[in-house]
Short mmCIF file of C-alpha atoms and ligand atoms in Angstrom, two decimals:
data_model
loop_
_atom_site.label_atom_id
_atom_site.label_comp_id
_atom_site.label_asym_id
_atom_site.label_seq_id
_atom_site.Cartn_x
_atom_site.Cartn_y
_atom_site.Cartn_z
CA MET W 1 -15.32 19.12 -17.09
CA ALA W 2 -12.77 17.63 -15.99
CA ASN W 3 -10.70 17.42 -18.85
CA VAL W 4 -9.09 14.28 -18.15
CA LYS W 5 -9.26 12.11 -21.44
CA ARG W 6 -11.99 9.75 -21.72
CA TYR W 7 -10.87 6.81 -23.22
CA TRP W 8 -7.99 4.79 -21.63
CA LYS W 9 -6.50 1.21 -23.02
CA ASN W 10 -5.04 -1.27 -20.60
CA TYR W 11 -1.70 -2.29 -21.98
CA ILE W 12 0.00 -5.51 -22.88
CA ASP W 13 3.05 -7.22 -24.98
CA GLY W 14 3.71 -3.64 -25.93
CA ALA W 15 0.44 -2.13 -27.18
CA TRP W 16 -2.24 -0.24 -25.44
CA VAL W 17 -5.49 -2.66 -26.56
CA ASP W 18 -9.01 -2.49 -26.14
CA GLY W 19 -10.69 -4.94 -22.84
CA GLY W 20 -12.89 -7.96 -23.96
CA ALA W 21 -15.18 -7.25 -20.73
CA ALA W 22 -15.81 -4.07 -23.12
CA TRP W 23 -15.49 -1.19 -19.89
CA ILE W 24 -15.91 0.98 -17.02
CA GLY W 25 -16.96 4.57 -15.63
CA VAL W 26 -14.74 5.66 -13.30
CA LEU W 27 -15.63 8.89 -11.14
CA ASP W 28 -14.45 12.15 -9.80
CA PRO W 29 -15.19 11.09 -5.18
CA ALA W 30 -14.92 14.14 -4.94
CA THR W 31 -18.35 15.68 -7.62
CA GLY W 32 -19.22 11.72 -8.35
CA GLU W 33 -19.07 12.76 -11.64
CA GLN W 34 -17.88 10.46 -14.19
CA ILE W 35 -14.66 11.39 -16.02
CA ALA W 36 -12.94 8.86 -18.23
CA GLU W 37 -13.73 5.44 -19.30
CA HIS W 38 -11.26 2.74 -19.03
CA ALA W 39 -10.84 -1.22 -21.11
CA LEU W 40 -11.63 -3.68 -18.56
CA ALA W 41 -10.33 -7.16 -18.98
CA ASP W 42 -11.40 -10.40 -18.98
CA ALA W 43 -9.75 -14.09 -19.21
CA ALA W 44 -8.28 -14.28 -21.92
CA ASP W 45 -7.12 -10.19 -21.88
CA VAL W 46 -4.69 -12.06 -18.51
CA ASP W 47 -3.87 -14.67 -20.63
CA ARG W 48 -2.40 -12.57 -23.06
CA ALA W 49 -0.60 -10.63 -21.11
CA VAL W 50 0.68 -14.02 -18.94
CA GLN W 51 1.95 -15.96 -22.25
CA ALA W 52 3.46 -11.86 -23.41
CA ALA W 53 5.33 -12.07 -20.17
CA ARG W 54 6.08 -15.18 -19.94
CA ARG W 55 7.94 -14.84 -23.67
CA VAL W 56 10.18 -12.73 -22.10
CA HIS W 57 11.06 -14.77 -19.28
CA VAL W 58 11.84 -17.35 -21.19
CA SER W 59 14.34 -15.27 -24.01
CA GLY W 60 15.96 -14.40 -20.84
CA ALA W 61 16.50 -10.18 -22.19
CA LEU W 62 15.99 -9.23 -19.06
CA THR W 63 18.04 -12.12 -16.58
CA ALA W 64 20.52 -11.47 -19.67
CA MET W 65 21.62 -8.52 -19.00
CA ARG W 66 23.40 -7.22 -16.31
CA PRO W 67 21.73 -6.32 -13.22
CA ILE W 68 22.80 -3.32 -12.95
CA GLU W 69 21.87 -2.42 -16.41
CA ARG W 70 19.07 -3.72 -15.73
CA GLY W 71 18.31 -1.39 -12.63
CA ARG W 72 19.44 1.88 -13.72
CA MET W 73 15.78 1.00 -16.68
CA VAL W 74 14.53 0.55 -13.68
CA GLN W 75 15.82 3.41 -11.73
CA ALA W 76 14.30 5.44 -15.84
CA MET W 77 10.89 4.84 -14.67
CA GLY W 78 11.31 6.40 -11.59
CA ARG W 79 12.74 9.09 -13.22
CA TYR W 80 9.93 8.87 -16.01
CA LEU W 81 7.08 10.02 -13.39
CA LEU W 82 8.40 12.42 -11.29
CA GLU W 83 9.24 14.66 -15.55
CA HIS W 84 5.16 13.88 -15.89
CA LYS W 85 3.88 14.32 -12.12
CA GLY W 86 1.90 17.18 -12.73
CA GLU W 87 0.44 15.71 -15.16
CA ILE W 88 -0.55 12.05 -12.85
CA ALA W 89 -1.00 13.82 -10.37
CA ARG W 90 -4.23 15.49 -11.50
CA VAL W 91 -5.38 12.71 -12.62
CA LEU W 92 -4.90 11.04 -9.76
CA THR W 93 -6.47 13.68 -7.57
CA LEU W 94 -9.30 12.64 -10.47
CA GLU W 95 -9.98 8.93 -9.69
CA GLN W 96 -8.65 8.97 -6.80
CA GLY W 97 -9.40 12.11 -4.02
CA LYS W 98 -6.84 12.78 -2.51
CA PRO W 99 -6.23 16.43 -2.59
CA LEU W 100 -3.37 17.73 -5.62
CA TRP W 101 -0.60 18.52 -2.76
CA GLU W 102 -1.01 14.42 -1.54
CA SER W 103 -0.88 13.35 -5.45
CA HIS W 104 2.78 15.14 -5.26
CA ILE W 105 3.96 12.77 -2.86
CA GLU W 106 2.51 9.44 -3.73
CA ILE W 107 4.79 9.53 -7.52
CA GLU W 108 7.38 11.10 -5.41
CA GLY W 109 6.87 8.35 -2.73
CA ALA W 110 6.83 5.58 -6.64
CA ALA W 111 9.22 7.13 -7.97
CA LEU W 112 12.03 6.81 -4.94
CA TYR W 113 10.63 2.36 -4.86
CA PHE W 114 12.31 2.92 -8.98
CA GLU W 115 15.60 5.35 -7.81
CA TYR W 116 15.99 2.32 -4.77
CA TYR W 117 15.17 -1.50 -6.33
CA GLY W 118 17.27 0.31 -9.38
CA ASN W 119 19.99 0.48 -6.97
CA GLN W 120 19.46 -2.65 -5.63
CA ALA W 121 19.59 -4.83 -9.02
CA SER W 122 23.44 -5.52 -8.55
CA THR W 123 23.61 -5.93 -5.01
CA VAL W 124 21.20 -9.67 -5.41
CA GLU W 125 24.39 -11.62 -4.50
CA GLY W 126 24.45 -15.58 -3.66
CA ARG W 127 27.19 -16.65 -2.03
CA SER W 128 29.80 -19.61 -2.17
CA ILE W 129 29.66 -22.13 0.40
CA PRO W 130 32.77 -24.30 1.34
CA LEU W 131 32.18 -28.05 0.16
CA GLY W 132 35.91 -29.40 0.70
CA ALA W 133 38.66 -29.78 -2.07
CA GLY W 134 36.48 -31.94 -4.59
CA TYR W 135 33.90 -29.56 -5.11
CA MET W 136 33.07 -26.24 -5.99
CA ASP W 137 30.14 -24.37 -4.36
CA TRP W 138 27.53 -21.68 -4.71
CA THR W 139 24.06 -20.34 -4.83
CA GLU W 140 22.18 -17.61 -7.25
CA TYR W 141 18.63 -16.18 -7.27
CA GLU W 142 16.83 -16.08 -10.39
CA PRO W 143 13.43 -14.49 -10.57
CA PHE W 144 10.58 -16.75 -10.07
CA GLY W 145 9.49 -15.86 -13.78
CA VAL W 146 6.01 -14.49 -14.49
CA SER W 147 5.50 -12.21 -11.72
CA ALA W 148 1.14 -11.05 -10.62
CA GLN W 149 0.89 -8.13 -8.49
CA ILE W 150 -2.80 -7.20 -7.80
CA VAL W 151 -3.12 -3.59 -6.63
CA PRO W 152 -5.76 -1.42 -4.67
CA TRP W 153 -7.20 2.42 -4.93
CA ASN W 154 -5.59 3.94 -2.19
CA TYR W 155 -2.38 4.27 -3.60
CA PRO W 156 -2.52 3.52 -7.25
CA VAL W 157 0.85 4.66 -8.15
CA GLU W 158 2.85 3.88 -5.08
CA MET W 159 1.62 0.82 -4.55
CA THR W 160 2.22 -0.29 -8.30
CA ALA W 161 6.04 1.36 -7.98
CA ARG W 162 6.57 -1.03 -5.35
CA SER W 163 5.96 -3.94 -6.38
CA LEU W 164 6.46 -3.91 -10.09
CA SER W 165 9.65 -2.13 -8.94
CA ALA W 166 11.30 -4.46 -6.33
CA GLY W 167 9.95 -7.50 -9.30
CA LEU W 168 12.11 -5.34 -12.49
CA ALA W 169 14.70 -5.13 -10.72
CA THR W 170 15.30 -8.96 -9.64
CA GLY W 171 14.49 -9.14 -13.83
CA ASN W 172 10.66 -11.07 -13.40
CA ALA W 173 8.55 -9.96 -15.71
CA CYS W 174 4.82 -8.40 -14.47
CA VAL W 175 1.26 -8.02 -15.08
CA ILE W 176 -0.97 -5.71 -12.71
CA LYS W 177 -3.53 -5.90 -12.08
CA SER W 178 -5.26 -2.05 -11.23
CA PRO W 179 -8.03 -1.49 -8.93
CA GLU W 180 -11.32 -0.37 -10.83
CA LEU W 181 -12.21 2.48 -9.19
CA THR W 182 -8.36 4.38 -9.45
CA PRO W 183 -7.00 2.67 -13.41
CA LEU W 184 -6.01 5.56 -15.01
CA THR W 185 -2.75 6.62 -13.14
CA ASN W 186 -1.74 3.05 -14.06
CA GLY W 187 -0.87 3.36 -17.34
CA TYR W 188 1.45 5.93 -16.49
CA LEU W 189 3.99 3.12 -15.23
CA ALA W 190 3.35 1.30 -18.99
CA MET W 191 3.99 3.97 -19.92
CA ALA W 192 7.51 4.92 -18.23
CA ALA W 193 8.08 1.21 -18.83
CA GLU W 194 7.95 2.03 -22.57
CA ALA W 195 10.84 5.09 -21.92
CA ALA W 196 12.92 3.61 -19.92
CA GLY W 197 13.21 1.22 -22.64
CA PHE W 198 11.81 -2.32 -21.05
CA PRO W 199 11.01 -5.10 -23.80
CA ALA W 200 7.03 -6.08 -25.21
CA GLY W 201 5.80 -7.90 -22.45
CA ALA W 202 7.91 -7.14 -19.06
CA VAL W 203 5.43 -5.37 -17.85
CA ASN W 204 1.94 -5.88 -18.28
CA ILE W 205 -1.31 -3.06 -16.84
CA ILE W 206 -4.53 -3.79 -16.78
CA CYS W 207 -7.32 -3.45 -15.89
CA GLY W 208 -10.36 -6.19 -14.66
CA LEU W 209 -12.54 -6.65 -12.65
CA GLY W 210 -11.04 -8.61 -8.97
CA HIS W 211 -13.69 -11.01 -9.00
CA GLU W 212 -12.77 -12.23 -13.24
CA ALA W 213 -9.34 -10.06 -14.07
CA GLY W 214 -7.98 -11.24 -11.38
CA ALA W 215 -9.06 -13.86 -10.03
CA ALA W 216 -7.97 -15.69 -13.43
CA LEU W 217 -4.36 -13.41 -12.91
CA ALA W 218 -4.17 -15.47 -9.44
CA GLY W 219 -5.32 -18.42 -10.78
CA HIS W 220 -3.19 -18.66 -14.51
CA SER W 221 -0.83 -21.41 -14.50
CA GLY W 222 1.86 -19.29 -15.87
CA VAL W 223 1.56 -17.49 -13.16
CA ASN W 224 5.10 -18.05 -11.22
CA GLN W 225 4.38 -15.83 -8.16
CA ILE W 226 2.38 -13.33 -6.57
CA VAL W 227 1.88 -10.49 -5.00
CA PHE W 228 -1.52 -8.98 -4.05
CA THR W 229 -2.41 -5.47 -1.99
CA GLY W 230 -5.73 -5.64 -0.31
CA SER W 231 -8.55 -6.35 1.93
CA VAL W 232 -7.78 -10.17 3.72
CA PRO W 233 -11.15 -11.56 1.82
CA THR W 234 -9.50 -11.61 -1.09
CA GLY W 235 -6.39 -12.24 0.45
CA VAL W 236 -7.89 -14.96 1.53
CA ALA W 237 -9.06 -15.88 -2.12
CA ILE W 238 -5.65 -15.22 -3.62
CA SER W 239 -3.70 -17.04 -0.80
CA THR W 240 -5.85 -20.34 -2.08
CA ALA W 241 -5.18 -19.71 -5.04
CA ALA W 242 -1.62 -20.17 -5.07
CA ALA W 243 -1.63 -22.96 -2.69
CA GLN W 244 -3.57 -24.10 -5.61
CA ASN W 245 -0.74 -23.85 -8.12
CA VAL W 246 2.11 -24.23 -5.42
CA VAL W 247 3.21 -20.27 -6.40
CA PRO W 248 4.57 -18.30 -3.86
CA CYS W 249 2.35 -14.94 -2.67
CA VAL W 250 3.37 -11.25 -0.48
CA LEU W 251 -0.45 -10.89 1.61
CA GLU W 252 0.26 -7.03 2.74
CA LEU W 253 -3.22 -6.87 3.55
CA GLY W 254 -4.81 -4.61 6.61
CA GLY W 255 -5.46 -2.75 9.86
CA LYS W 256 -6.26 -1.99 12.73
CA SER W 257 -3.52 -0.21 14.17
CA ALA W 258 -2.72 1.35 17.74
CA ALA W 259 -0.81 4.11 19.51
CA ILE W 260 -0.23 3.51 23.02
CA VAL W 261 0.52 6.37 24.52
CA HIS W 262 1.85 7.28 27.71
CA GLU W 263 1.72 9.19 30.27
CA ASP W 264 5.33 10.68 30.31
CA ALA W 265 4.38 11.68 26.24
CA ASP W 266 5.18 14.56 24.25
CA LEU W 267 1.10 16.00 23.59
CA ASP W 268 2.26 18.74 21.42
CA ALA W 269 4.22 16.61 19.01
CA PHE W 270 1.50 13.90 19.17
CA GLU W 271 -0.54 15.87 17.07
CA ASN W 272 1.19 16.11 14.97
CA ASP W 273 1.23 12.15 14.34
CA ILE W 274 -2.48 12.09 14.67
CA ARG W 275 -2.41 14.54 11.52
CA TRP W 276 -1.05 12.22 9.53
CA GLY W 277 -1.65 9.35 11.23
CA ILE W 278 -5.32 8.99 10.39
CA TYR W 279 -6.33 11.77 8.52
CA PHE W 280 -3.75 11.95 5.36
CA ASN W 281 -5.29 10.25 2.53
CA ALA W 282 -8.49 10.37 4.50
CA GLY W 283 -7.38 8.07 6.35
CA GLN W 284 -7.20 5.50 3.35
CA VAL W 285 -3.99 4.13 4.15
CA CYS W 286 -3.30 0.20 5.76
CA SER W 287 -0.74 1.30 8.66
CA ALA W 288 -3.60 4.55 9.85
CA MET W 289 -2.98 4.49 13.18
CA SER W 290 -7.34 3.50 13.95
CA ARG W 291 -6.42 3.34 17.72
CA VAL W 292 -4.64 5.07 20.46
CA ILE W 293 -4.64 3.67 23.57
CA VAL W 294 -3.62 6.64 26.12
CA HIS W 295 -2.29 6.84 29.54
CA GLU W 296 -6.14 7.80 31.68
CA SER W 297 -4.29 10.01 33.43
CA ARG W 298 -4.05 12.08 29.24
CA ARG W 299 -7.43 11.10 28.25
CA ASP W 300 -8.88 14.05 28.02
CA GLU W 301 -6.44 16.24 27.19
CA LEU W 302 -5.26 13.90 24.36
CA VAL W 303 -9.24 13.61 23.22
CA GLU W 304 -9.78 17.31 23.29
CA ARG W 305 -6.32 17.60 21.12
CA ALA W 306 -7.36 15.45 18.32
CA ALA W 307 -10.75 17.18 18.58
CA SER W 308 -8.75 20.74 17.37
CA VAL W 309 -6.34 18.61 15.17
CA ALA W 310 -9.30 17.33 13.09
CA LYS W 311 -11.68 20.68 13.21
CA SER W 312 -8.17 22.47 11.61
CA LEU W 313 -8.45 20.14 8.50
CA SER W 314 -10.81 21.84 5.51
CA VAL W 315 -12.76 19.20 4.02
CA GLY W 316 -13.13 20.17 0.09
CA PRO W 317 -12.94 18.39 -3.80
CA GLY W 318 -8.31 17.46 -3.76
CA ILE W 319 -8.01 19.36 -6.96
CA GLU W 320 -8.67 22.33 -5.51
CA SER W 321 -5.62 21.94 -2.68
CA PRO W 322 -2.67 21.89 -4.80
CA ASP W 323 -0.35 23.98 -1.22
CA PHE W 324 0.82 21.57 1.83
CA GLY W 325 -1.80 22.42 4.25
CA ALA W 326 -4.45 21.50 6.11
CA ASN W 327 -6.90 20.48 3.36
CA MET W 328 -8.57 16.10 3.70
CA GLY W 329 -9.72 16.15 0.00
CA ALA W 330 -12.66 13.13 -0.76
CA MET W 331 -13.09 9.00 0.01
CA VAL W 332 -12.87 6.90 -2.63
CA SER W 333 -16.16 6.27 -3.47
CA ASP W 334 -19.76 6.88 -1.98
CA GLY W 335 -19.55 3.79 -1.04
CA GLN W 336 -16.43 3.54 1.96
CA ARG W 337 -17.78 6.87 3.02
CA ASP W 338 -21.26 5.53 3.95
CA ARG W 339 -19.60 1.82 5.31
CA ALA W 340 -17.64 3.78 7.08
CA MET W 341 -19.71 6.29 8.64
CA GLU W 342 -22.56 3.03 9.50
CA MET W 343 -20.25 1.86 11.37
CA ILE W 344 -19.42 4.86 13.22
CA ALA W 345 -23.03 4.81 14.22
CA ARG W 346 -22.53 1.41 15.00
CA ALA W 347 -19.89 2.99 17.68
CA GLN W 348 -22.26 4.61 19.38
CA ASP W 349 -25.05 2.42 19.83
CA GLU W 350 -21.81 0.80 21.22
CA GLY W 351 -21.54 3.05 23.98
CA ALA W 352 -18.61 5.16 22.13
CA THR W 353 -18.50 9.19 22.09
CA LEU W 354 -18.60 11.35 19.10
CA VAL W 355 -16.67 13.64 19.66
CA THR W 356 -16.01 15.58 17.12
CA GLY W 357 -17.14 15.18 12.43
CA GLY W 358 -18.90 12.13 11.72
CA ARG W 359 -21.03 14.12 8.85
CA ARG W 360 -20.91 13.85 5.49
CA PRO W 361 -20.31 17.59 4.41
CA ASN W 362 -22.92 19.46 2.86
CA ARG W 363 -22.03 19.09 -1.12
CA PRO W 364 -22.29 15.94 -2.99
CA GLY W 365 -19.41 13.59 -3.28
CA ALA W 366 -17.72 10.82 -1.19
CA PHE W 367 -16.34 13.14 2.34
CA LEU W 368 -16.90 12.45 5.40
CA GLU W 369 -15.55 15.38 8.01
CA PRO W 370 -12.42 14.16 9.85
CA THR W 371 -13.92 11.52 13.11
CA VAL W 372 -12.29 10.86 16.53
CA LEU W 373 -14.75 8.58 19.14
CA SER W 374 -13.34 8.69 22.50
CA ASP W 375 -15.35 6.13 25.01
CA VAL W 376 -14.51 3.25 22.76
CA THR W 377 -13.19 0.26 24.60
CA PRO W 378 -11.58 -3.14 22.73
CA ASN W 379 -14.85 -5.10 22.98
CA MET W 380 -16.35 -2.75 20.61
CA GLU W 381 -15.82 -3.31 16.73
CA ILE W 382 -15.01 0.10 16.18
CA ALA W 383 -12.05 -1.43 17.69
CA ASN W 384 -11.30 -4.53 16.16
CA GLN W 385 -12.53 -4.04 12.38
CA GLU W 386 -10.58 -1.58 9.95
CA VAL W 387 -13.02 1.21 8.88
CA PHE W 388 -9.86 2.41 6.53
CA GLY W 389 -11.19 5.83 6.46
CA PRO W 390 -10.24 9.11 8.62
CA VAL W 391 -12.25 7.84 12.00
CA LEU W 392 -10.38 7.80 15.18
CA SER W 393 -10.78 5.20 18.18
CA VAL W 394 -9.20 6.77 21.22
CA LEU W 395 -9.33 3.93 23.98
CA SER W 396 -7.51 3.81 27.11
CA PHE W 397 -5.44 2.76 29.71
CA GLN W 398 -4.26 2.22 33.56
CA GLU W 399 -1.04 -0.45 32.89
CA GLU W 400 1.58 -1.07 30.55
CA ALA W 401 0.64 -4.49 29.75
CA GLN W 402 -2.68 -3.78 29.64
CA ALA W 403 -2.22 -1.12 27.00
CA ILE W 404 -0.19 -4.22 25.01
CA GLU W 405 -2.96 -6.81 24.83
CA ILE W 406 -5.26 -4.69 24.32
CA ALA W 407 -3.24 -3.01 21.02
CA ASN W 408 -2.73 -6.92 20.75
CA GLY W 409 -6.17 -7.46 20.75
CA THR W 410 -6.91 -7.41 17.02
CA GLU W 411 -6.77 -10.17 14.66
CA TYR W 412 -4.80 -7.83 12.72
CA GLY W 413 -1.16 -6.68 13.59
CA LEU W 414 0.54 -4.66 10.03
CA VAL W 415 1.73 -2.03 13.23
CA ALA W 416 1.99 -0.52 16.12
CA GLY W 417 3.52 2.62 18.39
CA VAL W 418 4.44 4.45 21.47
CA PHE W 419 4.94 7.02 22.88
CA THR W 420 6.58 7.90 25.76
CA ALA W 421 10.21 9.86 27.54
CA ASP W 422 11.49 6.19 29.29
CA LEU W 423 13.71 4.53 26.30
CA ASP W 424 12.86 1.16 28.16
CA ARG W 425 9.49 1.69 28.56
CA ALA W 426 9.74 2.27 24.86
CA THR W 427 11.82 -1.12 23.19
CA ARG W 428 9.61 -3.55 26.12
CA ALA W 429 6.47 -2.61 23.91
CA ALA W 430 8.63 -2.53 20.86
CA ARG W 431 9.53 -7.00 21.81
CA HIS W 432 5.88 -7.29 22.92
CA LEU W 433 3.33 -5.86 20.10
CA ARG W 434 3.21 -7.77 17.41
CA ALA W 435 3.74 -5.47 13.80
CA GLY W 436 5.26 -5.80 11.62
CA GLN W 437 6.51 -2.29 12.49
CA VAL W 438 7.01 -0.62 15.18
CA PHE W 439 7.88 3.43 15.82
CA VAL W 440 8.82 4.86 18.87
CA ASN W 441 7.72 8.50 18.87
CA GLU W 442 6.67 9.22 15.50
CA TRP W 443 3.46 7.10 13.47
CA TYR W 444 5.83 6.77 9.68
CA ALA W 445 8.77 6.68 10.65
CA GLY W 446 10.67 4.77 7.77
CA GLY W 447 10.67 4.25 4.70
CA VAL W 448 11.36 2.47 1.49
CA GLU W 449 14.29 1.41 2.46
CA THR W 450 13.14 -0.23 6.16
CA PRO W 451 10.65 -3.81 5.99
CA PHE W 452 7.33 -3.43 5.64
CA GLY W 453 4.24 -6.32 6.40
CA GLY W 454 1.58 -7.84 8.80
CA TYR W 455 1.89 -9.88 11.63
CA GLY W 456 -1.58 -12.11 12.12
CA LYS W 457 -4.17 -11.09 9.56
CA SER W 458 -1.75 -8.47 8.08
CA GLY W 459 -0.27 -10.51 5.83
CA TYR W 460 2.39 -11.88 5.21
CA GLY W 461 6.00 -11.17 3.69
CA ARG W 462 7.31 -8.57 3.21
CA GLU W 463 6.99 -5.45 0.48
CA LYS W 464 10.18 -2.21 0.44
CA GLY W 465 13.70 -2.72 2.58
CA ARG W 466 16.17 -5.26 1.01
CA GLU W 467 13.61 -7.76 2.38
CA ALA W 468 11.05 -7.74 -0.55
CA LEU W 469 13.72 -8.27 -2.45
CA TRP W 470 14.12 -11.82 -1.51
CA ASN W 471 9.95 -13.10 -2.09
CA TYR W 472 11.16 -11.46 -6.08
CA VAL W 473 14.03 -14.72 -5.62
CA GLN W 474 13.84 -18.89 -5.36
CA THR W 475 17.86 -19.63 -4.63
CA LYS W 476 19.56 -22.23 -6.86
CA ASN W 477 22.42 -24.01 -6.21
CA ILE W 478 25.27 -24.99 -8.39
CA ALA W 479 27.67 -27.67 -6.91
CA ILE W 480 30.41 -28.62 -9.64
CA ARG W 481 32.80 -32.05 -8.38
CA LEU W 482 36.29 -30.91 -9.47
CA LYS W 483 38.73 -33.07 -10.92
CA GLY W 484 41.69 -32.40 -9.50
P1 NAD I 24 -9.83 -4.80 -2.23
O1 NAD I 24 -9.43 -6.71 -0.91
O2 NAD I 24 -11.17 -5.39 -2.34
O3 NAD I 24 -8.92 -5.84 -3.69
C1 NAD I 24 -8.02 -5.00 -4.13
C2 NAD I 24 -7.65 -5.47 -4.82
O4 NAD I 24 -7.92 -7.36 -5.16
C3 NAD I 24 -8.23 -4.77 -6.56
O5 NAD I 24 -7.00 -4.65 -7.76
C4 NAD I 24 -8.60 -5.50 -6.76
O6 NAD I 24 -10.39 -5.52 -8.00
C5 NAD I 24 -8.74 -7.29 -6.70
N1 NAD I 24 -9.95 -8.22 -6.44
C6 NAD I 24 -10.73 -8.17 -6.02
N2 NAD I 24 -11.01 -9.96 -6.13
C7 NAD I 24 -10.39 -10.43 -5.83
C8 NAD I 24 -10.29 -12.11 -6.59
N3 NAD I 24 -10.80 -13.03 -5.69
N4 NAD I 24 -8.98 -12.55 -6.92
C9 NAD I 24 -8.63 -11.96 -7.53
N5 NAD I 24 -7.91 -10.00 -7.16
C10 NAD I 24 -9.26 -9.47 -6.93
O7 NAD I 24 -9.32 -4.04 -1.31
P2 NAD I 24 -9.04 -2.73 -1.55
O8 NAD I 24 -10.52 -2.18 -1.52
O9 NAD I 24 -9.10 -2.34 -3.23
O10 NAD I 24 -8.18 -1.96 -0.82
C11 NAD I 24 -8.14 -1.40 0.29
C12 NAD I 24 -7.58 -2.57 1.72
O11 NAD I 24 -6.47 -2.20 0.39
C13 NAD I 24 -7.35 -2.65 3.05
O12 NAD I 24 -8.21 -3.37 3.70
C14 NAD I 24 -5.72 -1.60 2.72
O13 NAD I 24 -6.08 -2.00 4.63
C15 NAD I 24 -5.85 -2.36 2.73
N6 NAD I 24 -4.33 -2.21 2.15
C16 NAD I 24 -3.29 -3.07 1.86
C17 NAD I 24 -2.10 -2.20 1.93
C18 NAD I 24 -0.61 -2.91 2.84
O14 NAD I 24 0.01 -2.84 2.44
N7 NAD I 24 -0.49 -3.81 3.86
C19 NAD I 24 -1.87 -1.30 1.04
C20 NAD I 24 -3.65 -0.58 1.10
C21 NAD I 24 -4.92 -1.45 1.39
#
């Protein structure tokens, strides 16, 4: 028995409330058993949340405050998460499947966003523009007002923290639509906002189905800006709704990100990149290293090393893995696991070789063995479509230009990597890779401070770093005609 609170409510206008669309069962993907129920919002709940946020915005409660004070409150939310880390991590593992130690990392990452953007609140400064003796002119950055944020299930705490921290730091009131597969831990962000002293209505967190509550939020005329993290088809639906209301949106979508491994790469070090790049969170990472494009002279060695990394990982219930180690949890649902297995089977039909993994272990739960596919070619489905699971595809190249062409050959462009001892080659690749972020000799190099977002169908706008702040504010110019 999971021993989790049985029923969780939505948080609207400072109150914990039931949902107009009844409730949804939340399953532990490691067992398939229901661990809790969560209130499910309907369009009327969404409307109440947006109205509450609008009221806070219009009242000036967030905008009149000195930014450094607002920033302190944002930082306090991060501290709240850290103070409750053990409790939140347990719930996160039970609803999402990741090992307990990975949940701790996620919560620490979420807290870092509140620390970072809390710090940035007082740095959103305008400029003065010289117009000659008769004028005084300056710009100010004002929050849009009501920021709607729609979040996926893979990092529910961290993804919500990423947008909420920047949204609040810049003075927006926020309405969050939490993911229906993993809604429980989002409740702690509401508790954090309450504990930090944000007024009722400044932060609203509601769980609802995508096509109901999600669509109602994206299309609500009271919303002034939308941040969406999730899949491409949903991104298209949301940006269409945003266009109809003429509001800006940030789209953080999927990826099929590639690492180019040259003949002079350090393959000992690269084993670590395989470990984290494709098997962290069971590969359910938008910026996962799902393709490796290796020089043909090192291909066999790399495939062998990738297989040994995959085989070194044990697979089991995340709740049994409290300590950092060589283990992987369940995927988020049977549906996601089955989809990944079907893609592996189709890849084999198309001529790829299954080197290791590809099977579900003989136990209940949404588990999939860490998988390596070799002999993948650029035209195969597995080389173009996101699996969103622990599946590495290995392709090969002969010439540098060919490697770049293969890397750039999908519709996506979230991140990319190049592994080489040659700095000229690395910088050349960085210039030519069509991706929002390029890693050289370390996958996932960077942090909350570095801007993140996509080229192509991976989306537009940036989260993280100072760049993200400008998505949450609009510029106002003030010009004064002086008498003297
Ligand atoms: P999804 O698009 O199915 O769902 C994401 C969110 O959108 C959920 O909260 C869902 O309820 C909501 N939603 C669904 N339909 C909607 C609609 N019509 N209107 C409004 N909201 C709707 O994605 P997912 O399966 O939850 O997440 C996996 C995807 O997210 C992957 O493609 C992954 O790459 C991407 N992702 C991207 C990033 C990033 O930062 N770029 C981060 C994490 C995940």
